[in-house]
């Protein structure tokens, strides 16, 4: 998509968009940025999102003609922290949770840190692999073994993680985030996980996208306190 | 000629009839970069309760056909944190600020109002110009809806609140009753300066695959365009039952929607879920009302209800 408004997104940040001017579907839909390219001479800025055809809203999105104008609010939320010195960045994406990790992988590669990021993508089956290029060295995992590693990204990482300190970056369905948080805790790794939650406002006003704090002291908002949290901050299984 | 958009609620003059509904706009700061709140008539804050409330378990929201269900559970920092952290920011507002007050018991409502009254003082720029009393939240176990469906209790509580403030009191009504006219009359008898209606309708969505309700609390409050006809009908009935102004809300997305409420008898409106869909929704509603009045040759907001032909 072409970008015309101000404000450059960082990896982990998201946008909300209105897929139709009508009242059904009603709410704006949140999507993490999967890419961003600055404007340059003769060329506008461009941003990307990754989505999967799931319901009425994504179908309408897919039917938009190239060049259509879409009502977008962005950039929203916080961003992934960079890995600390000596930490190996491992990026685990489940399904369309791939989006923000593609952006992060590109940013880390561009920054040229000493340790190249490793992206691990998990989908249920090969037919659900996204039709977008993955960065060099990316590992594909399928639940049914129809492509790449048979198992989840968490299984692969547990078996193949390098020695030394690791920082996990994750985005995907709740069971995957629960498993990533557990793996990070068991190995003493840092983990920055991006939450997926239904949102109404996207800016911190409605309290709809709450996530339970790990210490039981209340809730944090996925939209404005996150969407990226240190894994130990959130009760990832508490959001059902 | 420029139409006169001013509206009077209990002696308080609002610059125009469009407000932002409680629970959809926080305490005014969250949408700061996107919405010029001070160009609107009023801001109705997120509910304030005596003690802090972390809110209900999640999931708290789900989309429905042309609407949404919420079960937030009046999450708010409590009256003391409101006074320390939110009231100072509200003192700078040029639009009218109605602080939405909620409680589980009658005493809690009174205590919240008394503490805000004491902190706000009586001078200008108090940070609070009036109160909206939430007698109709469907998402808390005690208070809320339990109060909102009992006319005698509404009258008693409104009178007790009336004795404790000179600022305008707006009583927010639920549509989850058999006779909203009787409930509106009870609020008026207790000394309310206005009523606002409607709060959300109780609703439930079930995930068939998981065979359980989507919301952690089971049911929630339905809002959005889906409830608009219910809101318009409630305003129509309530405004014929009482002499005090009725403030209409429920599914307003456009000026046409707002004009339905005004024609039904409302003196002012609130935009709630519409702000989630388009943060500038209320601004568009305001501009459209003014344009319509100009085109129709209507001079004042209070002249609109008489234009309805039934």
Short mmCIF file of C-alpha atoms in Angstrom, two decimals:
data_model
loop_
_atom_site.label_atom_id
_atom_site.label_comp_id
_atom_site.label_asym_id
_atom_site.label_seq_id
_atom_site.Cartn_x
_atom_site.Cartn_y
_atom_site.Cartn_z
CA UNK A 1 0.00 0.00 0.00
CA UNK A 2 1.13 3.53 -0.66
CA UNK A 3 1.70 5.80 2.32
CA UNK A 4 0.72 9.43 2.31
CA UNK A 5 0.46 10.41 5.97
CA UNK A 6 3.23 11.31 8.36
CA UNK A 7 4.73 8.99 10.97
CA UNK A 8 7.09 6.17 10.08
CA UNK A 9 6.23 2.80 11.63
CA UNK A 10 8.71 0.67 13.56
CA UNK A 11 8.67 -3.15 13.60
CA UNK A 12 5.93 -4.27 15.99
CA UNK A 13 3.71 -1.25 15.42
CA UNK A 14 0.35 -1.65 13.76
CA UNK A 15 -2.31 0.15 11.82
CA UNK A 16 -6.08 -0.07 11.94
CA UNK A 17 -8.08 0.18 8.79
CA UNK A 18 -11.69 0.47 7.83
CA UNK A 19 -12.45 -2.09 5.18
CA UNK A 20 -15.80 -0.65 4.14
CA UNK A 21 -17.73 2.59 4.57
CA UNK A 22 -20.80 0.58 5.64
CA UNK A 23 -21.73 -0.66 9.10
CA UNK A 24 -21.00 -4.36 8.60
CA UNK A 25 -18.23 -5.18 9.20
CA UNK A 26 -18.25 -2.30 11.64
CA UNK A 27 -14.98 -2.08 13.53
CA UNK A 28 -11.59 -1.11 12.21
CA UNK A 29 -9.25 -4.08 11.80
CA UNK A 30 -5.75 -4.05 13.30
CA UNK A 31 -2.80 -5.33 11.26
CA UNK A 32 0.88 -5.21 12.13
CA UNK A 33 3.19 -3.62 9.60
CA UNK A 34 5.08 -6.28 7.67
CA UNK A 35 7.22 -3.83 5.72
CA UNK A 36 7.88 -0.18 5.30
CA UNK A 37 9.89 1.69 2.73
CA UNK A 38 10.58 5.37 3.00
CA UNK A 39 9.60 7.75 0.26
CA UNK A 40 12.39 8.77 -2.06
CA UNK A 41 12.63 11.02 -5.08
CA UNK A 42 9.85 10.13 -7.50
CA UNK A 43 8.58 7.29 -5.33
CA UNK A 44 6.10 7.37 -2.50
CA UNK A 45 6.53 5.52 0.77
CA UNK A 46 5.08 2.00 0.86
CA UNK A 47 3.92 -0.16 3.73
CA UNK A 48 2.83 -3.79 3.85
CA UNK A 49 0.59 -6.00 5.95
CA UNK A 50 0.09 -9.76 5.88
CA UNK A 51 -3.43 -11.09 6.15
CA UNK A 52 -5.28 -14.33 5.57
CA UNK A 53 -8.74 -14.66 4.06
CA UNK A 54 -10.79 -15.55 7.12
CA UNK A 55 -14.08 -13.68 7.10
CA UNK A 56 -16.06 -10.86 5.59
CA UNK A 57 -13.56 -8.13 6.41
CA UNK A 58 -10.51 -9.77 4.89
CA UNK A 59 -12.56 -10.76 1.83
CA UNK A 60 -13.51 -7.12 1.29
CA UNK A 61 -9.86 -6.20 1.72
CA UNK A 62 -8.81 -8.73 -0.89
CA UNK A 63 -11.38 -7.38 -3.32
CA UNK A 64 -10.02 -3.83 -3.19
CA UNK A 65 -8.72 -2.70 -6.56
CA UNK A 66 -5.08 -1.57 -6.72
CA UNK A 67 -4.97 2.15 -6.08
CA UNK A 68 -8.06 2.14 -3.84
CA UNK A 69 -8.04 4.59 -0.96
CA UNK A 70 -8.38 3.07 2.49
CA UNK A 71 -8.99 4.83 5.81
CA UNK A 72 -5.96 3.99 7.97
CA UNK A 73 -4.82 5.04 11.45
CA UNK A 74 -1.10 4.52 12.04
CA UNK A 75 1.41 4.02 13.39
CA UNK A 76 -0.12 2.68 16.62
CA UNK A 77 1.33 0.85 19.61
CA UNK A 78 4.90 0.16 20.70
CA UNK A 79 7.66 -1.69 18.88
CA UNK A 80 10.03 -4.64 19.35
CA UNK A 81 13.09 -3.76 21.45
CA UNK A 82 16.43 -4.51 19.77
CA UNK A 83 18.36 -7.56 20.97
CA UNK A 84 20.87 -6.88 23.72
CA UNK A 85 24.55 -7.26 22.93
CA UNK A 86 25.41 -10.93 22.46
CA UNK A 87 21.80 -12.06 22.11
CA UNK A 88 20.88 -14.16 19.07
CA UNK A 89 17.56 -12.92 17.68
CA UNK A 90 15.15 -15.76 16.85
CA UNK A 91 11.84 -14.72 15.33
CA UNK A 92 8.92 -17.11 15.67
CA UNK A 93 5.78 -16.44 13.65
CA UNK A 94 2.58 -18.43 13.66
CA UNK A 95 0.31 -17.97 10.65
CA UNK A 96 -0.27 -14.31 9.91
CA UNK A 97 1.77 -13.55 13.03
CA UNK A 98 4.51 -13.64 10.41
CA UNK A 99 3.74 -10.01 9.44
CA UNK A 100 5.53 -7.98 12.12
CA UNK A 101 8.43 -10.47 12.19
CA UNK A 102 9.13 -9.97 8.49
CA UNK A 103 9.44 -6.26 9.21
CA UNK A 104 11.66 -6.94 12.23
CA UNK A 105 13.86 -9.37 10.28
CA UNK A 106 14.36 -6.78 7.55
CA UNK A 107 15.16 -4.06 10.07
CA UNK A 108 17.64 -6.24 11.99
CA UNK A 109 19.37 -7.28 8.77
CA UNK A 110 19.52 -3.69 7.62
CA UNK A 111 20.96 -2.59 10.96
CA UNK A 112 23.67 -5.19 10.36
CA UNK A 113 24.02 -6.49 13.91
CA UNK A 114 26.76 -9.04 14.63
CA UNK A 115 24.32 -11.98 14.73
CA UNK A 116 21.92 -12.51 11.81
CA UNK A 117 18.26 -12.94 12.78
CA UNK A 118 16.67 -16.34 12.18
CA UNK A 119 13.00 -16.42 11.21
CA UNK A 120 10.94 -19.51 12.00
CA UNK A 121 7.44 -19.66 10.52
CA UNK A 122 4.77 -22.14 11.52
CA UNK A 123 1.55 -22.99 9.67
CA UNK A 124 -0.84 -25.92 9.97
CA UNK A 125 -0.17 -27.17 6.47
CA UNK A 126 1.82 -26.26 3.34
CA UNK A 127 -1.33 -24.95 1.65
CA UNK A 128 -1.44 -22.16 4.24
CA UNK A 129 2.06 -20.86 3.53
CA UNK A 130 1.87 -17.18 2.64
CA UNK A 131 2.55 -16.15 -0.93
CA UNK A 132 5.33 -13.78 0.02
CA UNK A 133 9.09 -14.26 -0.02
CA UNK A 134 10.70 -15.18 3.29
CA UNK A 135 14.10 -13.82 4.33
CA UNK A 136 17.25 -15.91 3.71
CA UNK A 137 17.67 -18.79 6.15
CA UNK A 138 14.01 -18.82 7.17
CA UNK A 139 12.74 -22.12 8.55
CA UNK A 140 9.26 -23.36 7.63
CA UNK A 141 7.41 -25.61 10.07
CA UNK A 142 4.12 -27.38 9.38
CA UNK A 143 1.97 -29.21 11.90
CA UNK A 144 1.32 -32.00 9.39
CA UNK A 145 4.83 -32.20 7.95
CA UNK A 146 3.64 -31.25 4.47
CA UNK A 147 6.48 -28.75 4.15
CA UNK A 148 9.74 -28.22 6.02
CA UNK A 149 10.03 -29.22 9.67
CA UNK A 150 7.17 -31.30 11.09
CA UNK A 151 6.10 -29.55 14.27
CA UNK A 152 5.73 -26.05 15.62
CA UNK A 153 8.25 -23.21 15.58
CA UNK A 154 8.58 -23.74 19.33
CA UNK A 155 9.55 -27.40 18.75
CA UNK A 156 12.11 -26.36 16.16
CA UNK A 157 13.62 -23.63 18.32
CA UNK A 158 13.78 -25.91 21.37
CA UNK A 159 15.76 -28.45 19.30
CA UNK A 160 17.91 -26.09 17.27
CA UNK A 161 18.60 -22.98 19.32
CA UNK A 162 22.27 -21.97 19.42
CA UNK A 163 24.30 -22.03 22.59
CA UNK A 164 24.40 -18.79 24.49
CA UNK A 165 21.90 -16.06 24.96
CA UNK A 166 18.84 -15.81 22.77
CA UNK A 167 16.12 -13.22 22.43
CA UNK A 168 12.87 -14.63 21.16
CA UNK A 169 10.53 -12.46 19.16
CA UNK A 170 7.09 -13.96 18.65
CA UNK A 171 3.72 -13.25 17.16
CA UNK A 172 0.94 -15.74 16.55
CA UNK A 173 -2.00 -17.53 18.11
CA UNK A 174 -2.28 -17.70 21.91
CA UNK A 175 -1.13 -21.35 22.33
CA UNK A 176 2.09 -20.51 20.50
CA UNK A 177 2.73 -17.46 22.68
CA UNK A 178 2.10 -19.56 25.80
CA UNK A 179 4.68 -22.11 24.57
CA UNK A 180 7.21 -19.43 23.59
CA UNK A 181 6.89 -17.77 27.00
CA UNK A 182 7.41 -21.14 28.71
CA UNK A 183 10.45 -21.96 26.56
CA UNK A 184 12.00 -18.56 27.22
CA UNK A 185 11.40 -18.92 30.96
CA UNK A 186 12.90 -22.43 31.02
CA UNK A 187 16.03 -21.36 29.15
CA UNK A 188 16.43 -17.99 30.81
CA UNK A 189 16.01 -16.13 27.51
CA UNK A 190 14.43 -12.77 26.95
CA UNK A 191 11.27 -12.86 24.87
CA UNK A 192 9.31 -10.05 23.23
CA UNK A 193 5.89 -11.26 22.22
CA UNK A 194 3.31 -9.40 20.19
CA UNK A 195 -0.28 -9.98 21.25
CA UNK A 196 -3.22 -10.54 18.95
CA UNK A 197 -6.47 -9.37 20.50
CA UNK A 198 -9.79 -7.99 19.34
CA UNK A 199 -9.69 -4.19 19.44
CA UNK A 200 -12.40 -1.56 19.21
CA UNK A 201 -10.61 1.80 19.43
CA UNK A 202 -6.94 0.88 18.95
CA UNK A 203 -5.75 3.93 20.87
CA UNK A 204 -6.20 3.00 24.54
CA UNK A 205 -9.65 4.43 25.24
CA UNK A 206 -12.02 1.47 25.29
CA UNK A 207 -10.17 -1.12 27.42
CA UNK A 208 -11.53 -3.84 25.12
CA UNK A 209 -8.20 -5.41 24.11
CA UNK A 210 -7.10 -6.11 27.68
CA UNK A 211 -4.55 -8.82 28.48
CA UNK A 212 -4.19 -10.20 32.02
CA UNK A 213 -0.93 -9.35 33.77
CA UNK A 214 1.13 -12.36 34.82
CA UNK A 215 1.16 -11.22 38.46
CA UNK A 216 -2.64 -11.11 38.62
CA UNK A 217 -2.70 -7.39 39.37
CA UNK A 218 -5.01 -6.43 36.53
CA UNK A 219 -4.76 -5.90 32.81
CA UNK A 220 -2.67 -4.21 30.15
CA UNK A 221 -4.01 -2.93 26.85
CA UNK A 222 -2.75 -4.70 23.74
CA UNK A 223 -3.19 -1.54 21.68
CA UNK A 224 -1.51 1.16 23.72
CA UNK A 225 0.54 -0.65 26.40
CA UNK A 226 1.63 -3.12 23.68
CA UNK A 227 1.20 -4.85 21.35
CA UNK A 228 4.73 -5.99 22.23
CA UNK A 229 5.30 -7.20 25.80
CA UNK A 230 8.13 -8.93 27.60
CA UNK A 231 6.84 -12.50 27.81
CA UNK A 232 6.95 -12.56 31.62
CA UNK A 233 4.60 -9.55 31.90
CA UNK A 234 1.49 -11.30 30.56
CA UNK A 235 -0.56 -14.36 31.48
CA UNK A 236 -0.68 -15.54 27.86
CA UNK A 237 -3.10 -18.35 28.64
CA UNK A 238 -5.47 -16.00 30.45
CA UNK A 239 -6.98 -14.51 27.33
CA UNK A 240 -8.67 -17.79 26.38
CA UNK B 1 -27.97 32.77 8.67
CA UNK B 2 -25.86 30.68 10.98
CA UNK B 3 -28.02 28.32 13.03
CA UNK B 4 -27.84 28.61 16.80
CA UNK B 5 -26.36 25.30 17.93
CA UNK B 6 -26.33 26.05 21.65
CA UNK B 7 -28.07 23.69 24.01
CA UNK B 8 -28.90 24.25 27.66
CA UNK B 9 -28.75 21.39 30.17
CA UNK B 10 -29.79 22.40 33.69
CA UNK B 11 -28.59 25.94 33.13
CA UNK B 12 -25.29 24.82 31.67
CA UNK B 13 -24.81 26.02 28.13
CA UNK B 14 -23.23 23.58 25.68
CA UNK B 15 -21.75 25.15 22.54
CA UNK B 16 -23.46 22.54 20.40
CA UNK B 17 -25.52 19.35 20.81
CA UNK B 18 -22.82 16.78 19.98
CA UNK B 19 -21.02 14.97 22.78
CA UNK B 20 -18.72 11.98 23.15
CA UNK B 21 -20.29 9.05 24.99
CA UNK B 22 -18.95 7.63 28.22
CA UNK B 23 -16.65 4.66 27.93
CA UNK B 24 -15.66 5.36 24.36
CA UNK B 25 -13.34 8.31 24.84
CA UNK B 26 -11.47 7.63 28.09
CA UNK B 27 -10.96 10.87 29.98
CA UNK B 28 -10.23 12.90 26.88
CA UNK B 29 -6.51 12.39 26.33
CA UNK B 30 -6.40 9.11 24.39
CA UNK B 31 -7.75 10.60 21.17
CA UNK B 32 -6.00 13.96 21.62
CA UNK B 33 -4.01 13.79 18.39
CA UNK B 34 -7.04 12.80 16.33
CA UNK B 35 -10.05 14.70 17.65
CA UNK B 36 -10.56 18.34 18.59
CA UNK B 37 -12.68 17.61 21.65
CA UNK B 38 -13.10 21.28 22.46
CA UNK B 39 -14.96 21.87 19.21
CA UNK B 40 -17.69 19.55 20.47
CA UNK B 41 -20.44 20.27 22.96
CA UNK B 42 -19.53 17.87 25.71
CA UNK B 43 -17.28 15.06 26.83
CA UNK B 44 -18.86 12.35 28.98
CA UNK B 45 -15.98 10.63 30.76
CA UNK B 46 -15.34 6.97 31.30
CA UNK B 47 -17.19 5.90 34.45
CA UNK B 48 -15.60 6.68 37.80
CA UNK B 49 -16.21 4.35 40.75
CA UNK B 50 -15.13 4.66 44.39
CA UNK B 51 -12.43 1.98 44.32
CA UNK B 52 -10.23 1.18 41.33
CA UNK B 53 -11.68 -1.53 39.08
CA UNK B 54 -9.41 -3.66 36.91
CA UNK B 55 -12.36 -4.71 34.79
CA UNK B 56 -13.76 -8.03 33.62
CA UNK B 57 -11.85 -11.09 32.39
CA UNK B 58 -11.09 -11.28 28.67
CA UNK B 59 -12.29 -11.53 25.92
CA UNK B 60 -14.24 -8.35 26.59
CA UNK B 61 -15.41 -7.41 23.12
CA UNK B 62 -16.73 -9.09 20.03
CA UNK B 63 -18.09 -7.69 16.81
CA UNK B 64 -21.72 -8.42 15.88
CA UNK B 65 -23.80 -7.56 12.80
CA UNK B 66 -23.55 -3.75 12.56
CA UNK B 67 -22.53 -3.56 16.18
CA UNK B 68 -20.34 -4.83 18.96
CA UNK B 69 -20.72 -6.37 22.38
CA UNK B 70 -18.57 -5.13 25.23
CA UNK B 71 -18.08 -6.40 28.71
CA UNK B 72 -15.40 -4.06 30.02
CA UNK B 73 -16.72 -4.02 33.57
CA UNK B 74 -16.25 -0.31 34.29
CA UNK B 75 -12.45 -0.60 34.37
CA UNK B 76 -11.26 2.67 35.88
CA UNK B 77 -8.60 3.92 38.29
CA UNK B 78 -11.07 4.86 41.06
CA UNK B 79 -12.16 8.29 42.25
CA UNK B 80 -8.95 9.26 44.07
CA UNK B 81 -6.74 8.46 41.07
CA UNK B 82 -9.29 10.22 38.86
CA UNK B 83 -9.02 13.36 40.99
CA UNK B 84 -5.22 13.23 41.10
CA UNK B 85 -4.54 12.08 37.56
CA UNK B 86 -7.45 12.97 35.28
CA UNK B 87 -9.23 15.99 36.75
CA UNK B 88 -6.27 18.39 36.20
CA UNK B 89 -6.30 17.59 32.47
CA UNK B 90 -10.06 18.11 32.31
CA UNK B 91 -9.73 21.59 33.84
CA UNK B 92 -8.24 22.82 30.58
CA UNK B 93 -11.20 21.67 28.48
CA UNK B 94 -13.29 24.27 26.70
CA UNK B 95 -16.14 21.85 26.03
CA UNK B 96 -18.47 20.86 28.86
CA UNK B 97 -17.25 17.88 30.90
CA UNK B 98 -19.76 15.48 32.40
CA UNK B 99 -18.10 13.04 34.76
CA UNK B 100 -19.82 9.67 34.52
CA UNK B 101 -20.38 8.22 38.01
CA UNK B 102 -21.03 4.54 38.71
CA UNK B 103 -21.33 2.45 41.84
CA UNK B 104 -22.39 -0.85 43.32
CA UNK B 105 -24.39 0.73 46.14
CA UNK B 106 -26.26 4.00 46.64
CA UNK B 107 -23.59 5.08 49.14
CA UNK B 108 -20.88 4.53 46.54
CA UNK B 109 -22.54 6.84 44.02
CA UNK B 110 -22.90 9.52 46.69
CA UNK B 111 -19.33 9.15 47.92
CA UNK B 112 -17.86 9.41 44.41
CA UNK B 113 -19.88 12.53 43.67
CA UNK B 114 -19.04 14.13 47.03
CA UNK B 115 -15.33 13.56 46.62
CA UNK B 116 -15.31 15.02 43.09
CA UNK B 117 -17.39 17.99 44.25
CA UNK B 118 -14.89 18.66 47.05
CA UNK B 119 -11.89 18.39 44.73
CA UNK B 120 -13.37 20.38 41.87
CA UNK B 121 -14.45 23.39 43.93
CA UNK B 122 -16.96 25.94 42.76
CA UNK B 123 -14.85 28.25 40.60
CA UNK B 124 -14.48 28.23 36.82
CA UNK B 125 -12.36 25.56 35.13
CA UNK B 126 -13.35 23.03 37.76
CA UNK B 127 -12.73 20.15 35.37
CA UNK B 128 -16.30 19.01 35.87
CA UNK B 129 -19.36 20.88 34.63
CA UNK B 130 -21.90 18.20 35.41
CA UNK B 131 -22.45 14.54 36.15
CA UNK B 132 -23.84 11.68 34.16
CA UNK B 133 -25.13 8.99 36.48
CA UNK B 134 -24.62 5.50 35.12
CA UNK B 135 -27.69 3.63 36.30
CA UNK B 136 -27.57 1.18 33.50
CA UNK B 137 -24.33 -0.69 33.05
CA UNK B 138 -25.13 -4.29 32.16
CA UNK B 139 -21.61 -5.48 32.88
CA UNK B 140 -21.27 -5.29 36.64
CA UNK B 141 -22.80 -7.70 39.11
CA UNK B 142 -24.21 -5.13 41.53
CA UNK B 143 -25.51 -1.64 40.94
CA UNK B 144 -25.65 -0.54 37.34
CA UNK B 145 -28.51 -2.28 35.68
CA UNK B 146 -30.02 -3.32 39.02
CA UNK B 147 -30.53 0.37 39.87
CA UNK B 148 -31.57 1.31 36.38
CA UNK B 149 -34.64 -0.87 36.23
CA UNK B 150 -36.22 0.20 39.53
CA UNK B 151 -38.09 3.52 39.30
CA UNK B 152 -38.37 4.08 43.05
CA UNK B 153 -34.67 3.48 43.56
CA UNK B 154 -33.77 5.82 40.67
CA UNK B 155 -35.86 8.61 42.14
CA UNK B 156 -34.35 8.16 45.60
CA UNK B 157 -30.75 8.03 44.36
CA UNK B 158 -31.22 10.98 42.01
CA UNK B 159 -32.68 13.04 44.87
CA UNK B 160 -29.78 12.16 47.15
CA UNK B 161 -27.30 13.18 44.43
CA UNK B 162 -29.32 16.34 43.77
CA UNK B 163 -28.88 17.36 47.41
CA UNK B 164 -25.11 17.14 47.02
CA UNK B 165 -24.38 19.21 43.92
CA UNK B 166 -25.57 22.28 42.09
CA UNK B 167 -24.03 21.08 38.87
CA UNK B 168 -26.34 19.54 36.28
CA UNK B 169 -27.18 15.87 36.73
CA UNK B 170 -27.85 13.68 33.71
CA UNK B 171 -29.28 10.24 34.49
CA UNK B 172 -28.28 7.62 31.92
CA UNK B 173 -31.04 5.11 31.27
CA UNK B 174 -31.02 1.54 30.11
CA UNK B 175 -33.29 0.26 27.34
CA UNK B 176 -33.44 -3.07 29.20
CA UNK B 177 -36.77 -2.16 30.83
CA UNK B 178 -40.41 -2.63 29.96
CA UNK B 179 -41.36 1.05 30.35
CA UNK B 180 -38.64 3.63 29.75
CA UNK B 181 -41.14 6.48 30.12
CA UNK B 182 -41.78 5.53 33.75
CA UNK B 183 -38.06 5.30 34.47
CA UNK B 184 -37.49 8.71 32.86
CA UNK B 185 -40.24 10.22 34.99
CA UNK B 186 -38.62 8.81 38.12
CA UNK B 187 -35.31 10.51 37.25
CA UNK B 188 -37.12 13.79 36.63
CA UNK B 189 -39.03 13.50 39.90
CA UNK B 190 -35.72 12.96 41.72
CA UNK B 191 -34.41 16.25 40.34
CA UNK B 192 -32.38 15.22 37.30
CA UNK B 193 -31.63 18.02 34.82
CA UNK B 194 -31.64 15.68 31.84
CA UNK B 195 -31.69 12.03 30.95
CA UNK B 196 -29.50 10.28 28.42
CA UNK B 197 -30.66 7.19 26.62
CA UNK B 198 -29.85 4.60 25.67
CA UNK B 199 -27.12 2.61 27.33
CA UNK B 200 -26.27 -0.73 25.73
CA UNK B 201 -28.67 -3.62 25.26
CA UNK B 202 -27.82 -6.94 26.86
CA UNK B 203 -26.58 -9.38 24.23
CA UNK B 204 -24.67 -12.64 23.81
CA UNK B 205 -22.65 -14.28 21.04
CA UNK B 206 -21.86 -17.99 21.22
CA UNK B 207 -18.86 -19.64 19.61
CA UNK B 208 -20.46 -22.77 18.20
CA UNK B 209 -17.13 -24.54 17.68
CA UNK B 210 -16.16 -24.08 21.33
CA UNK B 211 -19.78 -24.33 22.53
CA UNK B 212 -19.39 -21.38 24.86
CA UNK B 213 -20.07 -17.65 24.84
CA UNK B 214 -17.34 -15.60 23.17
CA UNK B 215 -17.20 -13.07 26.00
CA UNK B 216 -15.61 -14.29 29.22
CA UNK B 217 -18.55 -12.91 31.22
CA UNK B 218 -21.07 -14.60 28.94
CA UNK B 219 -23.12 -11.59 27.95
CA UNK B 220 -22.23 -7.98 27.26
CA UNK B 221 -23.68 -4.68 26.13
CA UNK B 222 -24.65 -4.26 22.49
CA UNK B 223 -23.82 -0.94 20.84
CA UNK B 224 -23.45 0.46 17.36
CA UNK B 225 -25.84 0.97 14.45
CA UNK B 226 -27.65 -2.28 15.33
CA UNK B 227 -29.30 -0.59 18.33
CA UNK B 228 -30.10 2.77 16.72
CA UNK B 229 -33.83 2.14 16.08
CA UNK B 230 -34.21 1.06 19.72
CA UNK B 231 -32.51 4.24 20.90
CA UNK B 232 -34.57 6.49 18.66
CA UNK B 233 -37.80 4.86 19.90
CA UNK B 234 -36.69 5.21 23.54
CA UNK B 235 -35.89 8.90 23.01
CA UNK B 236 -39.24 9.39 21.33
CA UNK B 237 -41.08 7.88 24.28
CA UNK B 238 -38.92 9.40 27.03
CA UNK B 239 -39.02 12.91 25.59
CA UNK B 240 -42.82 12.81 25.62
CA UNK B 241 -42.87 11.61 29.21
CA UNK B 242 -40.67 14.30 30.78
CA UNK B 243 -40.11 18.05 30.59
CA UNK B 244 -36.34 17.89 31.06
CA UNK B 245 -34.04 17.52 28.03
CA UNK B 246 -33.33 14.07 26.65
CA UNK B 247 -29.86 13.34 25.31
CA UNK B 248 -29.97 10.66 22.63
CA UNK B 249 -27.37 8.02 21.90
CA UNK B 250 -27.11 4.58 20.39
CA UNK B 251 -25.57 3.84 17.00
CA UNK B 252 -25.02 7.38 15.78
CA UNK B 253 -22.56 7.26 12.90
CA UNK B 254 -23.66 10.24 10.83
CA UNK B 255 -25.54 13.52 11.07
CA UNK B 256 -28.55 11.79 9.57
CA UNK B 257 -28.52 9.34 12.47
CA UNK B 258 -28.20 12.19 14.97
CA UNK B 259 -31.08 14.05 13.32
CA UNK B 260 -33.29 11.00 13.82
CA UNK B 261 -32.69 11.38 17.55
CA UNK B 262 -33.24 15.15 17.47
CA UNK B 263 -36.46 14.76 15.50
CA UNK B 264 -37.56 12.07 17.96
CA UNK B 265 -37.30 14.63 20.74
CA UNK B 266 -33.68 14.65 21.90
CA UNK B 267 -32.10 18.01 22.74
CA UNK B 268 -28.55 16.72 22.31
CA UNK B 269 -26.76 13.56 21.19
CA UNK B 270 -23.71 11.49 22.01
CA UNK B 271 -21.43 9.58 19.66
CA UNK B 272 -19.96 6.39 21.14
CA UNK B 273 -19.09 3.34 19.09
CA UNK B 274 -18.96 5.64 16.04
CA UNK B 275 -15.72 7.11 17.39
CA UNK B 276 -14.10 3.66 17.34
CA UNK B 277 -14.99 3.29 13.68
CA UNK B 278 -13.98 6.82 12.75
CA UNK B 279 -12.29 8.98 15.40
CA UNK B 280 -13.62 12.09 13.69
CA UNK B 281 -17.19 10.78 13.54
CA UNK B 282 -18.54 13.31 16.06
CA UNK B 283 -17.03 16.21 14.11
CA UNK B 284 -18.77 14.99 10.98
CA UNK B 285 -22.05 14.65 12.86
CA UNK B 286 -21.77 18.22 14.12
CA UNK B 287 -20.96 19.64 10.70
CA UNK B 288 -23.82 17.73 9.12
CA UNK B 289 -26.38 18.90 11.69
CA UNK B 290 -25.42 22.51 11.07
CA UNK B 291 -25.59 22.03 7.32
CA UNK B 292 -29.04 20.42 7.59
CA UNK B 293 -30.36 23.22 9.79
CA UNK B 294 -29.10 25.79 7.32
CA UNK B 295 -30.68 23.98 4.39
CA UNK B 296 -33.99 23.53 6.25
CA UNK B 297 -34.01 27.06 7.63
CA UNK B 298 -34.08 25.78 11.22
CA UNK B 299 -32.74 28.39 13.62
CA UNK B 300 -32.34 26.56 16.91
CA UNK B 301 -31.68 22.97 18.01
CA UNK B 302 -34.74 22.96 20.24
CA UNK B 303 -36.91 23.74 17.22
CA UNK B 304 -36.08 20.40 15.59
CA UNK B 305 -38.41 18.03 17.51
CA UNK B 306 -41.47 20.02 16.43
CA UNK B 307 -40.59 19.30 12.80
CA UNK B 308 -41.39 15.60 13.19
CA UNK B 309 -44.61 14.64 11.47
CA UNK B 310 -46.35 11.65 12.96
#
